[in-house]
PDB file of C-alpha atoms in Angstrom:
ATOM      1  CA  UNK A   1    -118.426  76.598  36.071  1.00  0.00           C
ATOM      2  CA  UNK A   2    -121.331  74.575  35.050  1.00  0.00           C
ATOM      3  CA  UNK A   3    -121.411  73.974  30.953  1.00  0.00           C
ATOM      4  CA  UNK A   4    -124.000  72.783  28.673  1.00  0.00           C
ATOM      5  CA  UNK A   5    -123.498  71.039  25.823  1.00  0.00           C
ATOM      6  CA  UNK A   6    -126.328  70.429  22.947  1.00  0.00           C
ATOM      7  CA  UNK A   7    -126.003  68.425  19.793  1.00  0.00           C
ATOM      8  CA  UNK A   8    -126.221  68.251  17.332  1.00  0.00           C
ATOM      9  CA  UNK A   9    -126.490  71.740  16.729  1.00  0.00           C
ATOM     10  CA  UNK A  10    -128.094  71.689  13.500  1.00  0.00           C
ATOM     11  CA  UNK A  11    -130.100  69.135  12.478  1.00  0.00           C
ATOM     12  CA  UNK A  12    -132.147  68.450   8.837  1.00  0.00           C
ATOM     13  CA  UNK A  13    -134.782  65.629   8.912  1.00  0.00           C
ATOM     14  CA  UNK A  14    -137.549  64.752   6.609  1.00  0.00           C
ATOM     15  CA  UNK A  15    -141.114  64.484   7.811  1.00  0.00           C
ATOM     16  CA  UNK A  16    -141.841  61.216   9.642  1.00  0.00           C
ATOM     17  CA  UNK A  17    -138.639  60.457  10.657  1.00  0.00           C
ATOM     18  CA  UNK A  18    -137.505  60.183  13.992  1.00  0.00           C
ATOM     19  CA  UNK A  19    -134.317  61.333  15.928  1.00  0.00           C
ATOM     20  CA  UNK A  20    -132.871  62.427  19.273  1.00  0.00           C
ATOM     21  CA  UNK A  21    -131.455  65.839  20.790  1.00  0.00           C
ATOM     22  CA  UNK A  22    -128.916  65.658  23.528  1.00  0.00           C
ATOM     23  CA  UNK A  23    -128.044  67.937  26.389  1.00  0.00           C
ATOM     24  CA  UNK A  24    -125.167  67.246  28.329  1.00  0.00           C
ATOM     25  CA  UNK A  25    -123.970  69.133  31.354  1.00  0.00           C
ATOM     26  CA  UNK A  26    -121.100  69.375  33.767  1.00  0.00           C
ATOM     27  CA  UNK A  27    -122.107  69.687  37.336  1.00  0.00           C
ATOM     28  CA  UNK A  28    -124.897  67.894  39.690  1.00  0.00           C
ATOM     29  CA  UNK A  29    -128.085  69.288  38.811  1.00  0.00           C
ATOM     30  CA  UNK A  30    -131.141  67.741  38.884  1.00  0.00           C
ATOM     31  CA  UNK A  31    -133.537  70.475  36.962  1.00  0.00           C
ATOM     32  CA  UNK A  32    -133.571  70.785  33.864  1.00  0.00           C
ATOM     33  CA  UNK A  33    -135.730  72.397  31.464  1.00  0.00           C
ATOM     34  CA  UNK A  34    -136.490  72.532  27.227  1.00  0.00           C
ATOM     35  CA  UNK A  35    -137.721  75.275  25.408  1.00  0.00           C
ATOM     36  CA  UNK A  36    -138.595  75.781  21.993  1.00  0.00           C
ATOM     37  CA  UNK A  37    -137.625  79.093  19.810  1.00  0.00           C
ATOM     38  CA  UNK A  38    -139.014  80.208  16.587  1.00  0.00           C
ATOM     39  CA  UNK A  39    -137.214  82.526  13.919  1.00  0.00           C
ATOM     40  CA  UNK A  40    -137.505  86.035  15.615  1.00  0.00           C
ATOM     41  CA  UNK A  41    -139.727  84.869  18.692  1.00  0.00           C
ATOM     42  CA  UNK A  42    -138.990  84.453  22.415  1.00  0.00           C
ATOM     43  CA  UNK A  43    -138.801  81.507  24.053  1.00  0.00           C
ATOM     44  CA  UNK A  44    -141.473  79.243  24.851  1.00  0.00           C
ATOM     45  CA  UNK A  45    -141.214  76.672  27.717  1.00  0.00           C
ATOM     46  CA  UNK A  46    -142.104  72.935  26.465  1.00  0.00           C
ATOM     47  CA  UNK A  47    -140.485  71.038  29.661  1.00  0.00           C
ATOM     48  CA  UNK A  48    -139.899  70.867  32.882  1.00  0.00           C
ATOM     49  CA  UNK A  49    -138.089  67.839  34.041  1.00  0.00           C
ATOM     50  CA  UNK A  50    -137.182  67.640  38.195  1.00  0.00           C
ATOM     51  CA  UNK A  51    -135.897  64.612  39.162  1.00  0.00           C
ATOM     52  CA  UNK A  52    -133.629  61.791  38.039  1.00  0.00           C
ATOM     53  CA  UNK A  53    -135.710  59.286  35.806  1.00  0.00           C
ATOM     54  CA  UNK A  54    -137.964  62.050  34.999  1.00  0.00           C
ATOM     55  CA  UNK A  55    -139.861  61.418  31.443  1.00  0.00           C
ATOM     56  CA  UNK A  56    -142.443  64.076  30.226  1.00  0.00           C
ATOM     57  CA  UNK A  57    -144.198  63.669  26.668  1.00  0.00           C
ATOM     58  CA  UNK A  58    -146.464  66.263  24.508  1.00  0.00           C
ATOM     59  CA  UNK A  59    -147.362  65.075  21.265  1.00  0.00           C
ATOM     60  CA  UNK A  60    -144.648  64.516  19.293  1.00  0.00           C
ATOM     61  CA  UNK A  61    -142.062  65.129  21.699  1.00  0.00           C
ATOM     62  CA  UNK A  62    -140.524  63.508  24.557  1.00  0.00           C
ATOM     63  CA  UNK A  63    -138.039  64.359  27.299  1.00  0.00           C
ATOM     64  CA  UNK A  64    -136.230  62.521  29.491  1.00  0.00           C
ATOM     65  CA  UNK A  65    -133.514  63.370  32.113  1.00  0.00           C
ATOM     66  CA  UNK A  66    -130.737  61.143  33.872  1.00  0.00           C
ATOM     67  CA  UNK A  67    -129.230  62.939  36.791  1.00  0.00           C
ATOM     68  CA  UNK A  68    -126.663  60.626  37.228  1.00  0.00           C
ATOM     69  CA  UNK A  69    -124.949  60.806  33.698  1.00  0.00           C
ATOM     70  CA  UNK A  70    -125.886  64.235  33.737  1.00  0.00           C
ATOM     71  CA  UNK A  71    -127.896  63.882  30.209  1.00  0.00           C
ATOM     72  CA  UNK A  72    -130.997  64.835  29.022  1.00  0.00           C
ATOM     73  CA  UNK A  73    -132.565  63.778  25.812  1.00  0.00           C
ATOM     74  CA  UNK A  74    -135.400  64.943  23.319  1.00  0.00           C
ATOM     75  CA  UNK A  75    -136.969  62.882  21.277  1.00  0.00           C
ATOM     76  CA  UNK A  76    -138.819  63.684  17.811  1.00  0.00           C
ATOM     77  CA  UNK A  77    -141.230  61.281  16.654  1.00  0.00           C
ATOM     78  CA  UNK A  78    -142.452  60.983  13.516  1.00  0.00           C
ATOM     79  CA  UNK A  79    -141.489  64.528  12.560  1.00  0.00           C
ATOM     80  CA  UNK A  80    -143.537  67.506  10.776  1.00  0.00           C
ATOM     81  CA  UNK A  81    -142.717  70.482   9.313  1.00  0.00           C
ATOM     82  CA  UNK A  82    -144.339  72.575  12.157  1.00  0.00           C
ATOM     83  CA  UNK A  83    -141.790  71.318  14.802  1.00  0.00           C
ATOM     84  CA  UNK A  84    -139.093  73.420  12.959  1.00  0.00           C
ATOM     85  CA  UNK A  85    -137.483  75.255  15.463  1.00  0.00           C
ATOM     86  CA  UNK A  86    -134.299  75.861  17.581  1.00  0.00           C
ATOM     87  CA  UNK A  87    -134.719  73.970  20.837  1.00  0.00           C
ATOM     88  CA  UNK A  88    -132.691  74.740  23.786  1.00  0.00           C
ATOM     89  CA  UNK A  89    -132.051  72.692  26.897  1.00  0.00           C
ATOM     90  CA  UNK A  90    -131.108  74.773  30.113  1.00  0.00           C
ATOM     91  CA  UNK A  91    -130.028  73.176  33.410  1.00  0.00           C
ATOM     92  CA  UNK A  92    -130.963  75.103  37.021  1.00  0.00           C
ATOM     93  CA  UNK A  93    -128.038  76.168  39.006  1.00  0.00           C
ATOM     94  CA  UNK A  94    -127.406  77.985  42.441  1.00  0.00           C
ATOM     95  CA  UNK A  95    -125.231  80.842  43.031  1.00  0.00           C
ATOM     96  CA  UNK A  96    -124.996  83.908  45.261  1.00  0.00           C
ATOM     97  CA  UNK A  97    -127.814  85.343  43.750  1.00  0.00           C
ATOM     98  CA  UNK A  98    -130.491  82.337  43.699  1.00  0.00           C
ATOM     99  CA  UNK A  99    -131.126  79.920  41.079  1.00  0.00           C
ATOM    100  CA  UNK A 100    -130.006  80.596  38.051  1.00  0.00           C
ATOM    101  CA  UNK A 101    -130.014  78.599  34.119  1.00  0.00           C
ATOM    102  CA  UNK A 102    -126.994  78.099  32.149  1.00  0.00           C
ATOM    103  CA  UNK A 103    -128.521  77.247  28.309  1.00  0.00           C
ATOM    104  CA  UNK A 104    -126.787  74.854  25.754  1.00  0.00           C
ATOM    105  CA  UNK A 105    -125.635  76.426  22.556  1.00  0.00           C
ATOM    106  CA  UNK A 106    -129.297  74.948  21.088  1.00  0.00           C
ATOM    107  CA  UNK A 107    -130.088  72.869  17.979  1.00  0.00           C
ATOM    108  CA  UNK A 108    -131.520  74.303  15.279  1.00  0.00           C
ATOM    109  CA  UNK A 109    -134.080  71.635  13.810  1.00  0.00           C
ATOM    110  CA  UNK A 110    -135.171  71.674   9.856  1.00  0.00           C
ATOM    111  CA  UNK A 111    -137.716  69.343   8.999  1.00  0.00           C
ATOM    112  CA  UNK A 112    -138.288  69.109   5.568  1.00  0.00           C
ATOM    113  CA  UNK A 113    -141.307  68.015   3.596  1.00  0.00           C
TER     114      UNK A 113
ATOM    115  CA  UNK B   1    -147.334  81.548  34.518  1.00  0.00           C
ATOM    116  CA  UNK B   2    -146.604  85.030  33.725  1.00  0.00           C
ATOM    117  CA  UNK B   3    -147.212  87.786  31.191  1.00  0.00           C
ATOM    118  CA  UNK B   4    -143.958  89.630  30.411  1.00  0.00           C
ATOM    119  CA  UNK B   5    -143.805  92.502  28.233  1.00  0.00           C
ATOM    120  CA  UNK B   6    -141.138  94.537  26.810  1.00  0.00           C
ATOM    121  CA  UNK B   7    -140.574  98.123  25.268  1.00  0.00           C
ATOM    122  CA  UNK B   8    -138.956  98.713  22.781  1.00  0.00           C
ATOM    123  CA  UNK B   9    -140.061  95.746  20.933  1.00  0.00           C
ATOM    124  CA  UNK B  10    -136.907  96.850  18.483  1.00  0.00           C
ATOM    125  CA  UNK B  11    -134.715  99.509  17.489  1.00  0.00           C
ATOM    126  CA  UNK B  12    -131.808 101.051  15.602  1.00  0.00           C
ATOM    127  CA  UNK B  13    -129.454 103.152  17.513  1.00  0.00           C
ATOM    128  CA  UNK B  14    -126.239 105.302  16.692  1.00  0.00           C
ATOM    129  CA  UNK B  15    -122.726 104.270  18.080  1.00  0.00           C
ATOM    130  CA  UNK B  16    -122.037 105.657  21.813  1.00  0.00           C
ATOM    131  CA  UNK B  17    -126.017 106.479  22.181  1.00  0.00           C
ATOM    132  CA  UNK B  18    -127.539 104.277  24.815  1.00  0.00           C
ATOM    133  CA  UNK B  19    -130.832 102.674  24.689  1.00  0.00           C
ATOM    134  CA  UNK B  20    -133.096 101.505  28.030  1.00  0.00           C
ATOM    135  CA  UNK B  21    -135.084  98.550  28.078  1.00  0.00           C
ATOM    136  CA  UNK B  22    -138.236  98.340  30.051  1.00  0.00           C
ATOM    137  CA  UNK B  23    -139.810  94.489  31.344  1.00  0.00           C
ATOM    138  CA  UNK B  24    -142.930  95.184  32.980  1.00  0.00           C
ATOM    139  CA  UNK B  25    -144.919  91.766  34.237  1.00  0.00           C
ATOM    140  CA  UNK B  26    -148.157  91.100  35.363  1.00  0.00           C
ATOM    141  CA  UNK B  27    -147.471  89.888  38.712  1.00  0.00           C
ATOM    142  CA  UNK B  28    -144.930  90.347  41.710  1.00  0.00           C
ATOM    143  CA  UNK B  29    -142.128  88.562  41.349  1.00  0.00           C
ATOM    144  CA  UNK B  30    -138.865  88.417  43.175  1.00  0.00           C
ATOM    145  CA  UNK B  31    -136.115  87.718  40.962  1.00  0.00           C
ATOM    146  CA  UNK B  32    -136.000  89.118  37.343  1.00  0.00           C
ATOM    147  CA  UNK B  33    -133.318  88.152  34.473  1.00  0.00           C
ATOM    148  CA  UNK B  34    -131.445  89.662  31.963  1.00  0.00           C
ATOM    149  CA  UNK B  35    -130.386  87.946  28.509  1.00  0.00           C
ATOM    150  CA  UNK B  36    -128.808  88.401  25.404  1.00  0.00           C
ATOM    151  CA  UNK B  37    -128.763  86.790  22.645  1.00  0.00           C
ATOM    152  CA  UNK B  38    -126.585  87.672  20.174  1.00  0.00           C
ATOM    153  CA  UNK B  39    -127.533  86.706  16.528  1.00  0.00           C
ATOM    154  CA  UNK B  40    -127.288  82.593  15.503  1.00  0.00           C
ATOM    155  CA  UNK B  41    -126.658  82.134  19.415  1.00  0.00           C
ATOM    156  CA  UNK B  42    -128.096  80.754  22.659  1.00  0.00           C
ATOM    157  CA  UNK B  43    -128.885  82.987  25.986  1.00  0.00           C
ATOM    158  CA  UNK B  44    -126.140  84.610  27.969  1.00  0.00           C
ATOM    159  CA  UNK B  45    -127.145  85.721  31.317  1.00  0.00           C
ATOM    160  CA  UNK B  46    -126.681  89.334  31.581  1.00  0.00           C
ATOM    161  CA  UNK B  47    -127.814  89.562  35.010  1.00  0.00           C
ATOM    162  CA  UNK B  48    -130.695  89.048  38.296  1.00  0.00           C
ATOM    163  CA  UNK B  49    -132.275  91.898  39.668  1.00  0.00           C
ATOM    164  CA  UNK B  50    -133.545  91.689  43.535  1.00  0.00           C
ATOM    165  CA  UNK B  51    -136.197  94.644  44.308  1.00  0.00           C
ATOM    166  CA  UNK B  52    -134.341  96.294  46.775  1.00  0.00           C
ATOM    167  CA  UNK B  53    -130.548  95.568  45.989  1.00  0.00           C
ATOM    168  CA  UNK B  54    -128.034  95.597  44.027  1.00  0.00           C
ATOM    169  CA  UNK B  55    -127.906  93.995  40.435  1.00  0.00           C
ATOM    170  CA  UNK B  56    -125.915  90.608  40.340  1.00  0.00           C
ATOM    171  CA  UNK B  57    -123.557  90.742  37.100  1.00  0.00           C
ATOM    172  CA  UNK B  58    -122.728  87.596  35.276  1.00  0.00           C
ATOM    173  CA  UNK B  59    -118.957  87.569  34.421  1.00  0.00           C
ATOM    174  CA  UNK B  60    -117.912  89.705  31.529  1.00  0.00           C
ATOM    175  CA  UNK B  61    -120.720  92.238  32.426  1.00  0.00           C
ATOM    176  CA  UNK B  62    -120.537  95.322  34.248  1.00  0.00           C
ATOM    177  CA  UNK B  63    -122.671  97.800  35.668  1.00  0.00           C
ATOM    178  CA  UNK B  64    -121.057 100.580  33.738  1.00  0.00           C
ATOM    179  CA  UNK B  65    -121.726  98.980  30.564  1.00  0.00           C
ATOM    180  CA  UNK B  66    -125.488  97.436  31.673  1.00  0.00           C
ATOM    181  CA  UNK B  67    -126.723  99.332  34.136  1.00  0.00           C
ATOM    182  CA  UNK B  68    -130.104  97.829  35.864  1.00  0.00           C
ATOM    183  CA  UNK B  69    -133.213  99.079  37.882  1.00  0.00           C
ATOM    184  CA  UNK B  70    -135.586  97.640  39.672  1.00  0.00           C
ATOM    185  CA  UNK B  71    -137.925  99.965  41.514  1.00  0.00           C
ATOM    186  CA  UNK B  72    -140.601  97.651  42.683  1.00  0.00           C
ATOM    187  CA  UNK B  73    -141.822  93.696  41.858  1.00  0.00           C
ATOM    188  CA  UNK B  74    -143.453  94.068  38.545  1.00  0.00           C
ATOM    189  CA  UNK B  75    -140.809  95.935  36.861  1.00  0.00           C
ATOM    190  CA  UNK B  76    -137.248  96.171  35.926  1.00  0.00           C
ATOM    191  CA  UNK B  77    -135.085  98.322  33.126  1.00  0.00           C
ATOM    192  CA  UNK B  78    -131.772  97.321  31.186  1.00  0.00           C
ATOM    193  CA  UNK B  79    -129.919 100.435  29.788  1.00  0.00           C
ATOM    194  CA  UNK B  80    -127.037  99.268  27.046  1.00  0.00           C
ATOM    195  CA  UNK B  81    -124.789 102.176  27.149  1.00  0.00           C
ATOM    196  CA  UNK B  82    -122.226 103.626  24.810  1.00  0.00           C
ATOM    197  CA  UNK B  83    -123.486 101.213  22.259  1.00  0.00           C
ATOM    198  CA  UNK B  84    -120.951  99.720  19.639  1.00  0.00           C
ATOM    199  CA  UNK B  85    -122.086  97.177  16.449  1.00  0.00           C
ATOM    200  CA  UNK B  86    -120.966  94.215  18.864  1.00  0.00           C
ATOM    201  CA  UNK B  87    -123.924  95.348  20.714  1.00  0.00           C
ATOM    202  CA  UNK B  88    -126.486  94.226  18.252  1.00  0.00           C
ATOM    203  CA  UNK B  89    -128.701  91.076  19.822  1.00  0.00           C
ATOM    204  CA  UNK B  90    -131.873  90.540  21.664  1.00  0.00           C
ATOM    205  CA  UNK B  91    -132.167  91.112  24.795  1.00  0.00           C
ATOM    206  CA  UNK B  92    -134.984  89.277  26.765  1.00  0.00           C
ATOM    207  CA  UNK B  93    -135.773  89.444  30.290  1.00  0.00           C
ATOM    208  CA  UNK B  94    -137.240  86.701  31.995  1.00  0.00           C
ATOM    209  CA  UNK B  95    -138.923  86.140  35.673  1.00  0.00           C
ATOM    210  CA  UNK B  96    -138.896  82.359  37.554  1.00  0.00           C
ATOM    211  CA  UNK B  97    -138.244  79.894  40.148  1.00  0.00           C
ATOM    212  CA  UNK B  98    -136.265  76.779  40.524  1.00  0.00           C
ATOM    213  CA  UNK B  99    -138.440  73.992  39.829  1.00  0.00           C
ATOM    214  CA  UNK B 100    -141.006  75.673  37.774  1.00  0.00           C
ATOM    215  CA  UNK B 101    -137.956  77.531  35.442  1.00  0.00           C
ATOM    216  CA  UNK B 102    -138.296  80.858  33.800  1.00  0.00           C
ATOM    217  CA  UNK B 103    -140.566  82.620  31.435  1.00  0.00           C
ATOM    218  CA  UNK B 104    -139.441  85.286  29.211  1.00  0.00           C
ATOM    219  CA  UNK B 105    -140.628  88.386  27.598  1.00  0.00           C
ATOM    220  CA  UNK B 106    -140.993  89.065  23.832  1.00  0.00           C
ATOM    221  CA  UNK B 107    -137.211  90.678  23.542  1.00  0.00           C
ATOM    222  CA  UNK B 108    -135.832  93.447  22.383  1.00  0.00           C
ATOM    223  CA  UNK B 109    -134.064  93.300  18.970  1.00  0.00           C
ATOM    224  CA  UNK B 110    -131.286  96.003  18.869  1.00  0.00           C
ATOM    225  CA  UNK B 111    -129.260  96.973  16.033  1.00  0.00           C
ATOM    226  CA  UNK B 112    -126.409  99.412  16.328  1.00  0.00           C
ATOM    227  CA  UNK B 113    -124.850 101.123  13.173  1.00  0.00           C
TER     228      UNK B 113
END
């Protein structure tokens, strides 16, 4: 059973600073995707991330993924108060009935002014 | 991409009533997804819905309890029957491919009472 693990799960930052999400998962997969959810919203796809070495950026925000140690970062730069959020990773699996995502628990992101 | 919609948007139901949720989307698509999201958590796959068979249930989820249509390409229901309080989430539905991942509707937020 393929598991995904996020942390931290809850995360407070002031504005400017920089940190790193991780996404860890169990099995060999080597798609993986980020998405962003805001209070009461759906989710909203920010990454999609294919291969190992794969390294996508949009604005403040960069993804990487590393098939091989089965991890997946994102990385906050310089932080604003708009990028509060809960940001899931979710890694692309194949059973009988196609390809299916298994999420990690998400990280709930406070940035604070 | 694609435009997913869902109806209800939200309700409030009675223990042991059932509600039905309707995804419509804007284009043919082959597999469809069912989520919930129970509240302060991440997605749990409900289950995928082929046009033409059979729903494929996720362990811990049964047909009797989520029972699924999907009539043609562009649309699929969810009906939560014999609700209880443990019920109360959001349930999204979401259409995809490997490689591209999935994009999901607005949700449904259910409470039961």
């Amino acid at each position: 059973e393929l598991k995904v693990e996020q942390n931290p799960l809850f995360l407070s930052m002031q504005e400017g600073k920089n940190y790193t999400i991780y996404c860890n998962y169990s099995t060999t997969s080597d798609r993986l995707y980020w998405y962003r959810q805001d209070p009461g919203k759906s989710l909203e796809s920010l990454f999609v991330l294919l291969s190992n070495g794969a390294v996508k950026q949009e604005g403040r925000l960069m993804a990487s993924l590393d098939t091989k140690a089965r991890l997946s970062t994102l990385h906050i730069t310089a932080a604003v108060h708009d990028l509060s959020a809960t940001y899931f990773c979710a890694v692309d699996y194949w059973n009988n009935a196609g390809n299916m995502l298994t999420f990690g628990g998400g990280t709930r992101l406070m940035v604070k002014p | 991409s694609a435009v997913i919609s869902q109806k209800p948007s939200r309700d409030i139901c009675q223990r042991g009533t059932s509600l039905t949720i309707q995804c419509q989307v804007d284009s043919q698509v082959t597999m469809m997804f069912w989520y919930r999201q129970q509240p302060g958590q991440s997605l749990t796959l409900i289950a995928t819905a082929n046009q033409g068979s059979e729903a494929t249930y996720e362990s811990g989820f049964v047909i009797d309890k989520f029972p699924i249509s999907r009539p043609n390409l562009t649309f699929s229901t969810l009906t939560v029957s014999n609700m209880s309080p443990e019920d109360s989430s959001i349930y999204l539905c979401s259409v995809g491919t490997s490689g591209i991942g999935q994009y999901f509707g607005p949700g449904t937020r259910l409470t039961v009472t």
